[in-house]
mmCIF file of C-alpha atoms and ligand atoms in Angstrom:
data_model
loop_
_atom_site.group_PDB
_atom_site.id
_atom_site.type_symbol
_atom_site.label_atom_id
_atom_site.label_comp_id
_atom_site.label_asym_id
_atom_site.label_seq_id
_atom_site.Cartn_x
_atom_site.Cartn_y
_atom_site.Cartn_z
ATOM 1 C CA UNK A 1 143.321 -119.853 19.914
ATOM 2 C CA UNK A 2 139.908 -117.742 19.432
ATOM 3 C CA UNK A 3 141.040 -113.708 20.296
ATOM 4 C CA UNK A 4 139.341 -113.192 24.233
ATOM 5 C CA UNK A 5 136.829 -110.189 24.245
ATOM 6 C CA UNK A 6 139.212 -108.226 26.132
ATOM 7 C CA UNK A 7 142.540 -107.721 25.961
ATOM 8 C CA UNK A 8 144.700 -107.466 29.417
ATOM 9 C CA UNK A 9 148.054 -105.317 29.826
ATOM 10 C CA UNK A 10 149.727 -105.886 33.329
ATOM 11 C CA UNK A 11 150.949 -102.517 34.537
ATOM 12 C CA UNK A 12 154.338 -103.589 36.855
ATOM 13 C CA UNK A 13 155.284 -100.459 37.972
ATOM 14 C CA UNK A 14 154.703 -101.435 41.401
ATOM 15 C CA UNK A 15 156.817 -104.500 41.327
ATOM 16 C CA UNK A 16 159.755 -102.455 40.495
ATOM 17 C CA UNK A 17 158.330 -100.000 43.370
ATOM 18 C CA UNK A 18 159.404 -102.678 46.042
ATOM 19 C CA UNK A 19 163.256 -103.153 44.351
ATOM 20 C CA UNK A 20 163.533 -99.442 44.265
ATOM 21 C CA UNK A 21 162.651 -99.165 47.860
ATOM 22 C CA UNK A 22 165.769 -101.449 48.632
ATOM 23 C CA UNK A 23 167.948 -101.095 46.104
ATOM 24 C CA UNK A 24 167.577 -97.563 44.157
ATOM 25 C CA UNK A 25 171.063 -96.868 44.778
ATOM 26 C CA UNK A 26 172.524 -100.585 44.206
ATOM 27 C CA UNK A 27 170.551 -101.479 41.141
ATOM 28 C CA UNK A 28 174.068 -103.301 40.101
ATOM 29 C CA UNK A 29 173.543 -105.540 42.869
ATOM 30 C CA UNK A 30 173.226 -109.225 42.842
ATOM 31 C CA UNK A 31 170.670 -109.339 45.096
ATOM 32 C CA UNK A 32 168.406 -106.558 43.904
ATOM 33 C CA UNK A 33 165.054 -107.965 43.570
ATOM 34 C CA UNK A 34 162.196 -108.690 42.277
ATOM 35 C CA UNK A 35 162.707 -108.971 38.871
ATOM 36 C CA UNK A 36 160.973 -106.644 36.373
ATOM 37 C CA UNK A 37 161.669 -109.039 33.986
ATOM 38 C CA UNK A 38 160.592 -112.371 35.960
ATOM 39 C CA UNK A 39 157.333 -110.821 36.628
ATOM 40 C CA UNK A 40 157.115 -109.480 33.091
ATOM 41 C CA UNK A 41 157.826 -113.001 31.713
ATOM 42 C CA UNK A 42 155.098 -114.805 34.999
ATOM 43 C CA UNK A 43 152.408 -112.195 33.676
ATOM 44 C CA UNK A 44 152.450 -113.564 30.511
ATOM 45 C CA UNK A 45 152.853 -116.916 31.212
ATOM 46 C CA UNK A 46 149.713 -116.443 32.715
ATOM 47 C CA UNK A 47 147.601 -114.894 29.858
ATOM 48 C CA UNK A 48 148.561 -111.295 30.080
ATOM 49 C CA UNK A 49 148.250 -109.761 26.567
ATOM 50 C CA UNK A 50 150.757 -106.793 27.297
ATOM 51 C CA UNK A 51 153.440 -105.650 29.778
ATOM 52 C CA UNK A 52 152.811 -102.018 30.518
ATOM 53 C CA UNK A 53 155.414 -99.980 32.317
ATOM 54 C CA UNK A 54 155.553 -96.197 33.074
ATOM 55 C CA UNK A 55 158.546 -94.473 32.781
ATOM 56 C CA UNK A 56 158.255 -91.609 34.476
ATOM 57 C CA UNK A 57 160.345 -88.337 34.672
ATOM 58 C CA UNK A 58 161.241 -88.402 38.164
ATOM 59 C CA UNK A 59 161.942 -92.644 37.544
ATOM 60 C CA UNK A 60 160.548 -93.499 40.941
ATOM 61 C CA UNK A 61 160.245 -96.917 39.529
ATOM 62 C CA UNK A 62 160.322 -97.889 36.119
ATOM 63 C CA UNK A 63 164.216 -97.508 34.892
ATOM 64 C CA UNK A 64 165.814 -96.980 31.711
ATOM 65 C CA UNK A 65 167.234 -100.330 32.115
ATOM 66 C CA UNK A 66 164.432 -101.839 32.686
ATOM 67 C CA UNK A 67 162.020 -100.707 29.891
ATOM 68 C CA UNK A 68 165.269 -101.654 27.727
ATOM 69 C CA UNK A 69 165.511 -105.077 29.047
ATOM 70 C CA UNK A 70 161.509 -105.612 28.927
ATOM 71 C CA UNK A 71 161.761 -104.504 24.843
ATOM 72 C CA UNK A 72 164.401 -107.340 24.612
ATOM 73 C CA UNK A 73 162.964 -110.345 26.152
ATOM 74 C CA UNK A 74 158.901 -110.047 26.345
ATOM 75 C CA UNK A 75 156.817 -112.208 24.260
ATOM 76 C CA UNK A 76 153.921 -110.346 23.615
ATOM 77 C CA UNK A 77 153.528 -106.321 23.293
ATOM 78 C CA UNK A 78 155.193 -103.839 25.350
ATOM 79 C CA UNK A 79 152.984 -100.806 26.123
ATOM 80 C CA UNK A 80 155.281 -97.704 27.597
ATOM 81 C CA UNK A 81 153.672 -94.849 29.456
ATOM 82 C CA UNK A 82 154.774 -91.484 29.008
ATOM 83 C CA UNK A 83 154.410 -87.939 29.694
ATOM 84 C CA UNK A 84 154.934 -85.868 26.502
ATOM 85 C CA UNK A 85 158.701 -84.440 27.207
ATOM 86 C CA UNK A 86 161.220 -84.212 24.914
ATOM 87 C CA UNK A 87 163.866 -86.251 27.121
ATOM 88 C CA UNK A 88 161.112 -89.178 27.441
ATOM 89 C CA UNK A 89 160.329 -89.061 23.521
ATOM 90 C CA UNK A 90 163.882 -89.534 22.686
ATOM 91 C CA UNK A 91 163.700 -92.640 24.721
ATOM 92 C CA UNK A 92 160.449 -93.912 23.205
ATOM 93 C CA UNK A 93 161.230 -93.379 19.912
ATOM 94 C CA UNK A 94 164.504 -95.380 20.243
ATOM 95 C CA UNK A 95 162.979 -98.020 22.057
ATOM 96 C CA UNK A 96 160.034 -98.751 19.814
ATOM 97 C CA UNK A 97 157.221 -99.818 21.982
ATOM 98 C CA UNK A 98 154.188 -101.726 20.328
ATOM 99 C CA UNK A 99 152.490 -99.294 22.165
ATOM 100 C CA UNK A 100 152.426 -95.727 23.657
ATOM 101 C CA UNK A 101 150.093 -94.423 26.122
ATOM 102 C CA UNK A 102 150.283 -90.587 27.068
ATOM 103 C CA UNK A 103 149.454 -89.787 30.331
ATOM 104 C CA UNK A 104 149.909 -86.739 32.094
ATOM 105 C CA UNK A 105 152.848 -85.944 35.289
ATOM 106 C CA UNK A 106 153.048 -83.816 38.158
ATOM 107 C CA UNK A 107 155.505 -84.379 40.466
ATOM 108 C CA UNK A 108 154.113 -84.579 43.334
ATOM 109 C CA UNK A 109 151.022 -87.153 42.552
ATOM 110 C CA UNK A 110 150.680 -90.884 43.975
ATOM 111 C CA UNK A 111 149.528 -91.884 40.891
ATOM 112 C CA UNK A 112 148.761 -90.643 37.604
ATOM 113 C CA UNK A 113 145.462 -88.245 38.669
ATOM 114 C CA UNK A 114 143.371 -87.229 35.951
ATOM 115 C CA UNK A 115 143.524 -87.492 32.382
ATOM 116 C CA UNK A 116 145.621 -85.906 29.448
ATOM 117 C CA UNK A 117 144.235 -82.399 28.369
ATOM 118 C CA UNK A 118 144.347 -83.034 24.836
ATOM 119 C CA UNK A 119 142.013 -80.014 23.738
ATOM 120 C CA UNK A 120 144.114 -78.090 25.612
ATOM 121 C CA UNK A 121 147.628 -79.334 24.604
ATOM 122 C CA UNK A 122 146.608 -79.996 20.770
ATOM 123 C CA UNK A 123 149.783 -78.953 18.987
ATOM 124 C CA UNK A 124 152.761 -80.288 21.688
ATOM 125 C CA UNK A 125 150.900 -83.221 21.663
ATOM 126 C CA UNK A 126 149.948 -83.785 17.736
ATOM 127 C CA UNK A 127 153.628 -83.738 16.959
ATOM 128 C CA UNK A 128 154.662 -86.145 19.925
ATOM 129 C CA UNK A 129 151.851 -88.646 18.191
ATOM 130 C CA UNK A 130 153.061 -88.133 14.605
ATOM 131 C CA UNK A 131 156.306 -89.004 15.708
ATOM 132 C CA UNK A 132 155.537 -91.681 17.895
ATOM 133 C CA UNK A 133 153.232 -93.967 14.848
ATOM 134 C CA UNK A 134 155.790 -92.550 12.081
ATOM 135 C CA UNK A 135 158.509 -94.768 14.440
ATOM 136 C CA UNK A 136 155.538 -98.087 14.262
ATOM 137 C CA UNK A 137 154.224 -97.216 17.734
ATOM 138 C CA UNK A 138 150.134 -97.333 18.230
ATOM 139 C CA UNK A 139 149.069 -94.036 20.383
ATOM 140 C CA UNK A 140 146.895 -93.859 22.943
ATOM 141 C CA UNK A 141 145.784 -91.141 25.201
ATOM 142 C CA UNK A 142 144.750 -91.451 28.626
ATOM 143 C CA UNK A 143 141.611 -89.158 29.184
ATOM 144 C CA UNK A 144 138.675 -88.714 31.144
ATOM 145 C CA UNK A 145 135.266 -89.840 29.780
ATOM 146 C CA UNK A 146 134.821 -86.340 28.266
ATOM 147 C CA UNK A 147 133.461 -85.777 25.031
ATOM 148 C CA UNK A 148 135.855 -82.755 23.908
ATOM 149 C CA UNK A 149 138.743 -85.032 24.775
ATOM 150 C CA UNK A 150 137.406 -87.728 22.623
ATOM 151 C CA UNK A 151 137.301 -85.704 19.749
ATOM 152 C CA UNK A 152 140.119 -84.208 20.352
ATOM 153 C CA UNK A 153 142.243 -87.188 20.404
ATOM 154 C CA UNK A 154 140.778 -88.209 16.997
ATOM 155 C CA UNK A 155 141.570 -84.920 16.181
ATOM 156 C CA UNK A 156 145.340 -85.270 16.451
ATOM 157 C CA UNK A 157 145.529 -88.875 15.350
ATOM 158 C CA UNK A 158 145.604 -90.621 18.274
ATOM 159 C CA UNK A 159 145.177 -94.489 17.359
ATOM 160 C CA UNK A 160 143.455 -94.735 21.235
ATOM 161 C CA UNK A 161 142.185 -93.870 23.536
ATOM 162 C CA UNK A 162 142.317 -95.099 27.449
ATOM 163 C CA UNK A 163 139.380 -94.052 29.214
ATOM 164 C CA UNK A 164 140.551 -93.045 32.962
ATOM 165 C CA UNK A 165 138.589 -95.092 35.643
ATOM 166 C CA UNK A 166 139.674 -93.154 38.641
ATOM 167 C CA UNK A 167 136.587 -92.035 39.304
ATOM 168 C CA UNK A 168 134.702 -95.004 38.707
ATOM 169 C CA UNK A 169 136.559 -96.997 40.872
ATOM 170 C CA UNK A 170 136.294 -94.557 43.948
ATOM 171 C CA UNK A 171 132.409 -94.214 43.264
ATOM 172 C CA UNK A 172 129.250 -96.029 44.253
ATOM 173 C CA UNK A 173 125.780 -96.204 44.276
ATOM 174 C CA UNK A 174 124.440 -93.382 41.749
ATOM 175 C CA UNK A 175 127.514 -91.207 41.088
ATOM 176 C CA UNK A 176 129.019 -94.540 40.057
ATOM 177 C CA UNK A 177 125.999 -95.055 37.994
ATOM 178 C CA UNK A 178 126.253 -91.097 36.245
ATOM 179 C CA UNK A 179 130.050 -92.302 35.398
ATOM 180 C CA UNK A 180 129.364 -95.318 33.965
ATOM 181 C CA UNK A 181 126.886 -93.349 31.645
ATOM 182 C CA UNK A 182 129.980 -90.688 30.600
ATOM 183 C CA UNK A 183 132.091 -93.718 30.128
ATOM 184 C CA UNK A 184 130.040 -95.500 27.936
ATOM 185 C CA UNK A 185 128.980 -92.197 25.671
ATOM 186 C CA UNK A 186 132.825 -91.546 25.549
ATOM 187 C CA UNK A 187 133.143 -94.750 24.317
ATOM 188 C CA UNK A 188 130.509 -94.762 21.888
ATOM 189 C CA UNK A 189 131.747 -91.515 20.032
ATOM 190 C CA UNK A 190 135.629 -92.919 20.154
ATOM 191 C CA UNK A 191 134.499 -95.838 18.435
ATOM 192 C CA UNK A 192 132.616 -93.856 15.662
ATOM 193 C CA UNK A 193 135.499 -92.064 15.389
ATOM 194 C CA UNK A 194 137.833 -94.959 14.435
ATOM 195 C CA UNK A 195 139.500 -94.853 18.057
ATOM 196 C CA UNK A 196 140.425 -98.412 19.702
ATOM 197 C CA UNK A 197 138.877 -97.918 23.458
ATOM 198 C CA UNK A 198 141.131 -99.164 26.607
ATOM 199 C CA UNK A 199 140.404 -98.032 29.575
ATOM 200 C CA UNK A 200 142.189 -98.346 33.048
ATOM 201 C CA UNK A 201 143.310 -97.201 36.534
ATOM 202 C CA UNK A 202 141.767 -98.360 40.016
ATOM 203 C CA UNK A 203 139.886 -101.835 38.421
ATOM 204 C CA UNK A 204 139.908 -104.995 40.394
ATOM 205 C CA UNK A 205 138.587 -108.208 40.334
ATOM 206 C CA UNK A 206 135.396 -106.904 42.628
ATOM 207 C CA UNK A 207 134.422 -103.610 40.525
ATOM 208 C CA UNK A 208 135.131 -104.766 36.899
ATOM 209 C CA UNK A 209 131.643 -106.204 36.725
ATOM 210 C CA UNK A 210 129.994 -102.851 36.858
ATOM 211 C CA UNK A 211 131.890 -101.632 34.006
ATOM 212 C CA UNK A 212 130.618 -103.903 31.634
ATOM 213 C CA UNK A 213 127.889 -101.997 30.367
ATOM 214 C CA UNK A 214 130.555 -100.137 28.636
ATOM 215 C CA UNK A 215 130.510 -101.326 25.299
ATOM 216 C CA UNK A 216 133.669 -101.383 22.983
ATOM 217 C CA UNK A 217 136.114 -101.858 25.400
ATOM 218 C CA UNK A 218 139.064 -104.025 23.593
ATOM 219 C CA UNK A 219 142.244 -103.724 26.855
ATOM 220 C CA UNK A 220 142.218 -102.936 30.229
ATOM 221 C CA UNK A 221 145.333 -101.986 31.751
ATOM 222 C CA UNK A 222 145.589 -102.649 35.489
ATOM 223 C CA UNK A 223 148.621 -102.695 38.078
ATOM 224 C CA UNK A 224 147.605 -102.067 41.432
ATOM 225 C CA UNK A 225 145.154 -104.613 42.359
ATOM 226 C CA UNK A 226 147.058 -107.635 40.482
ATOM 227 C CA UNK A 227 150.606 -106.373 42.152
ATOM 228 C CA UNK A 228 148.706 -106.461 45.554
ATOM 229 C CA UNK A 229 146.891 -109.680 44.920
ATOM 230 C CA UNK A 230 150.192 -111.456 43.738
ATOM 231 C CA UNK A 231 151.234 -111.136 47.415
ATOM 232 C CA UNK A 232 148.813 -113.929 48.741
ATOM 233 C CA UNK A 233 148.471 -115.466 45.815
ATOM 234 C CA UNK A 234 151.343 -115.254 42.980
ATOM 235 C CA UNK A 235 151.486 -112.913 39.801
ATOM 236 C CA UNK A 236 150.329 -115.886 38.070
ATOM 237 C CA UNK A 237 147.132 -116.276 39.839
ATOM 238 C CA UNK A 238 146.677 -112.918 40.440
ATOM 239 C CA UNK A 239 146.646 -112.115 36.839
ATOM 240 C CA UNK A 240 144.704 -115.311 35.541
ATOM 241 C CA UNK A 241 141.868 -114.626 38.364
ATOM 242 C CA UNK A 242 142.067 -110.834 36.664
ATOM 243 C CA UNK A 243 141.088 -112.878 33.164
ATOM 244 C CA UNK A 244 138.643 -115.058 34.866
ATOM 245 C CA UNK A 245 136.778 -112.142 35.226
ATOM 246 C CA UNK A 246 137.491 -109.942 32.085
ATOM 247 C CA UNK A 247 136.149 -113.325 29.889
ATOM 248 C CA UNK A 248 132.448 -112.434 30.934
ATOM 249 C CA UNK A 249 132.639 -108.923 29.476
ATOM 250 C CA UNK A 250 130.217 -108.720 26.399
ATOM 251 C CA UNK A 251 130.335 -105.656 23.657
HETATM 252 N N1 LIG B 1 146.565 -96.876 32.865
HETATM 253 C C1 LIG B 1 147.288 -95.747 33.063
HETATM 254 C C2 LIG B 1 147.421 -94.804 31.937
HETATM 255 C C3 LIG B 1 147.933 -95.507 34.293
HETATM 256 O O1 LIG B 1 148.654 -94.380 34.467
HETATM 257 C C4 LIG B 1 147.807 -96.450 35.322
HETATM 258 C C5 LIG B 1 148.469 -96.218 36.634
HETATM 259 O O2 LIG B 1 149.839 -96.231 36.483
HETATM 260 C C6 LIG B 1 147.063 -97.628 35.057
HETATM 261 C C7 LIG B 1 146.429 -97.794 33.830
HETATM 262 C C8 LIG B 1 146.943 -98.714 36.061
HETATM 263 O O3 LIG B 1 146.241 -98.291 37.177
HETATM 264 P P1 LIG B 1 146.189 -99.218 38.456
HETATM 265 O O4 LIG B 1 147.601 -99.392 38.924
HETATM 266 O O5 LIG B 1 145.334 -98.449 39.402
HETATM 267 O O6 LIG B 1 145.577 -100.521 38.025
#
């Protein structure tokens, strides 16, 4: 089979949001449900090019367990989120994930806001990176379209970067426009620099179209929109009508 344009990891954070809302203190349960693995396994059955899970520090959904059992069973690559702590490290570098992508964590967010300060956190996070691809994990890190940032994650030897999309999404009209502009010029200058580009956060089925002047995009991870979709329609539908759309995008 011909290699699509674009790749597509399936964040599932949010799936294991709902069985943590029931079952956080009974994940021994028989009944504890959904699956992180089912939906890992129906993503992929459906086209999905990664599984991407976040294990964060406070584990408000992604579990141990679960990133353990994902390494174990998934077909295709297994893309782990992390914050760059020592206590999380051990864990990725004993798991192995194909991929790592570092994000930043406060407590208190929703969601991960903002991207990784990388030309402000060189050193902490050059080791965490040298570690990371001297154990066969690809690095990426999750920044804003800023050019210091870009550079800076060449810098350190990042293998990626994952341009944030927050503030696309939320945007219209001509601020959207004036990000679309930083997002492609990040782009451009990660891509002379060697970096693979990914970007992600906030894209759905409706605004992925006005990203596509972005050129050398190769993955897209994206959680929220397909997890909410797969309510009316499936994961598996949700997550091919998410290709549907990524197949018209053009570098
Ligand atoms: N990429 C990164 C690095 C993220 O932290 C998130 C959110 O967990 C996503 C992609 C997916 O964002 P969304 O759930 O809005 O699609």
């Amino acid at each position: 089979m011909p290699q699509p344009n674009l790749l597509l990891g399936v964040n599932i954070d949010h799936v294991v949001t709902l069985r943590q809302a029931r079952y956080r203190t009974m994940l021994a349960s028989p009944n504890a449900e959904p699956s992180v693995l089912a939906a890992a396994l129906e993503a992929e059955k459906a086209g999905a090019h990664s599984i991407t899970v976040h294990l964060r520090a406070d584990r408000r959904h992604i579990q141990d367990a679960d990133v353990w059992l994902l390494r174990k069973h998934i077909g295709t690559k297994l893309n782990l989120e992390m914050g760059n702590t020592q206590e999380i490290l051990a864990i990725a570098l004993d798991v192995r994930p194909d991929f790592v992508c570092m994000v930043p964590e406060n407590r208190e967010e929703v969601t991960t806001e903002g991207g990784l300060d990388v030309a402000g956190q060189r050193e902490a996070l050059q080791s965490t990176v040298k570690a990371l691809s001297a154990n066969g994990s690809r690095v990426s890190m999750f920044i804003d379209p800023d050019l210091n940032q870009v550079r800076a994650s060449a810098e350190i030897g990042a293998a990626m970067i994952e341009l944030h999309t927050g503030t696309f999404a939320n945007h219209t009209g001509v601020e959207l426009e004036a990000e679309v502009r930083r997002l492609s010029a990040a782009a451009e200058l990660g891509h002379a620099l060697g970096l693979q580009i990914n970007a992600g956060h906030g894209l759905t089925t409706k605004n992925l179209p006005d990203l596509w002047t972005v050129p050398h995009l190769a993955e897209l991870n994206i959680g929220h929109h397909i997890v909410s979709r797969s309510l009316f329609v499936g994961l598996r539908t949700a997550v091919q009508e998410m290709l549907a759309v990524m197949a018209s995008y053009r570098d």
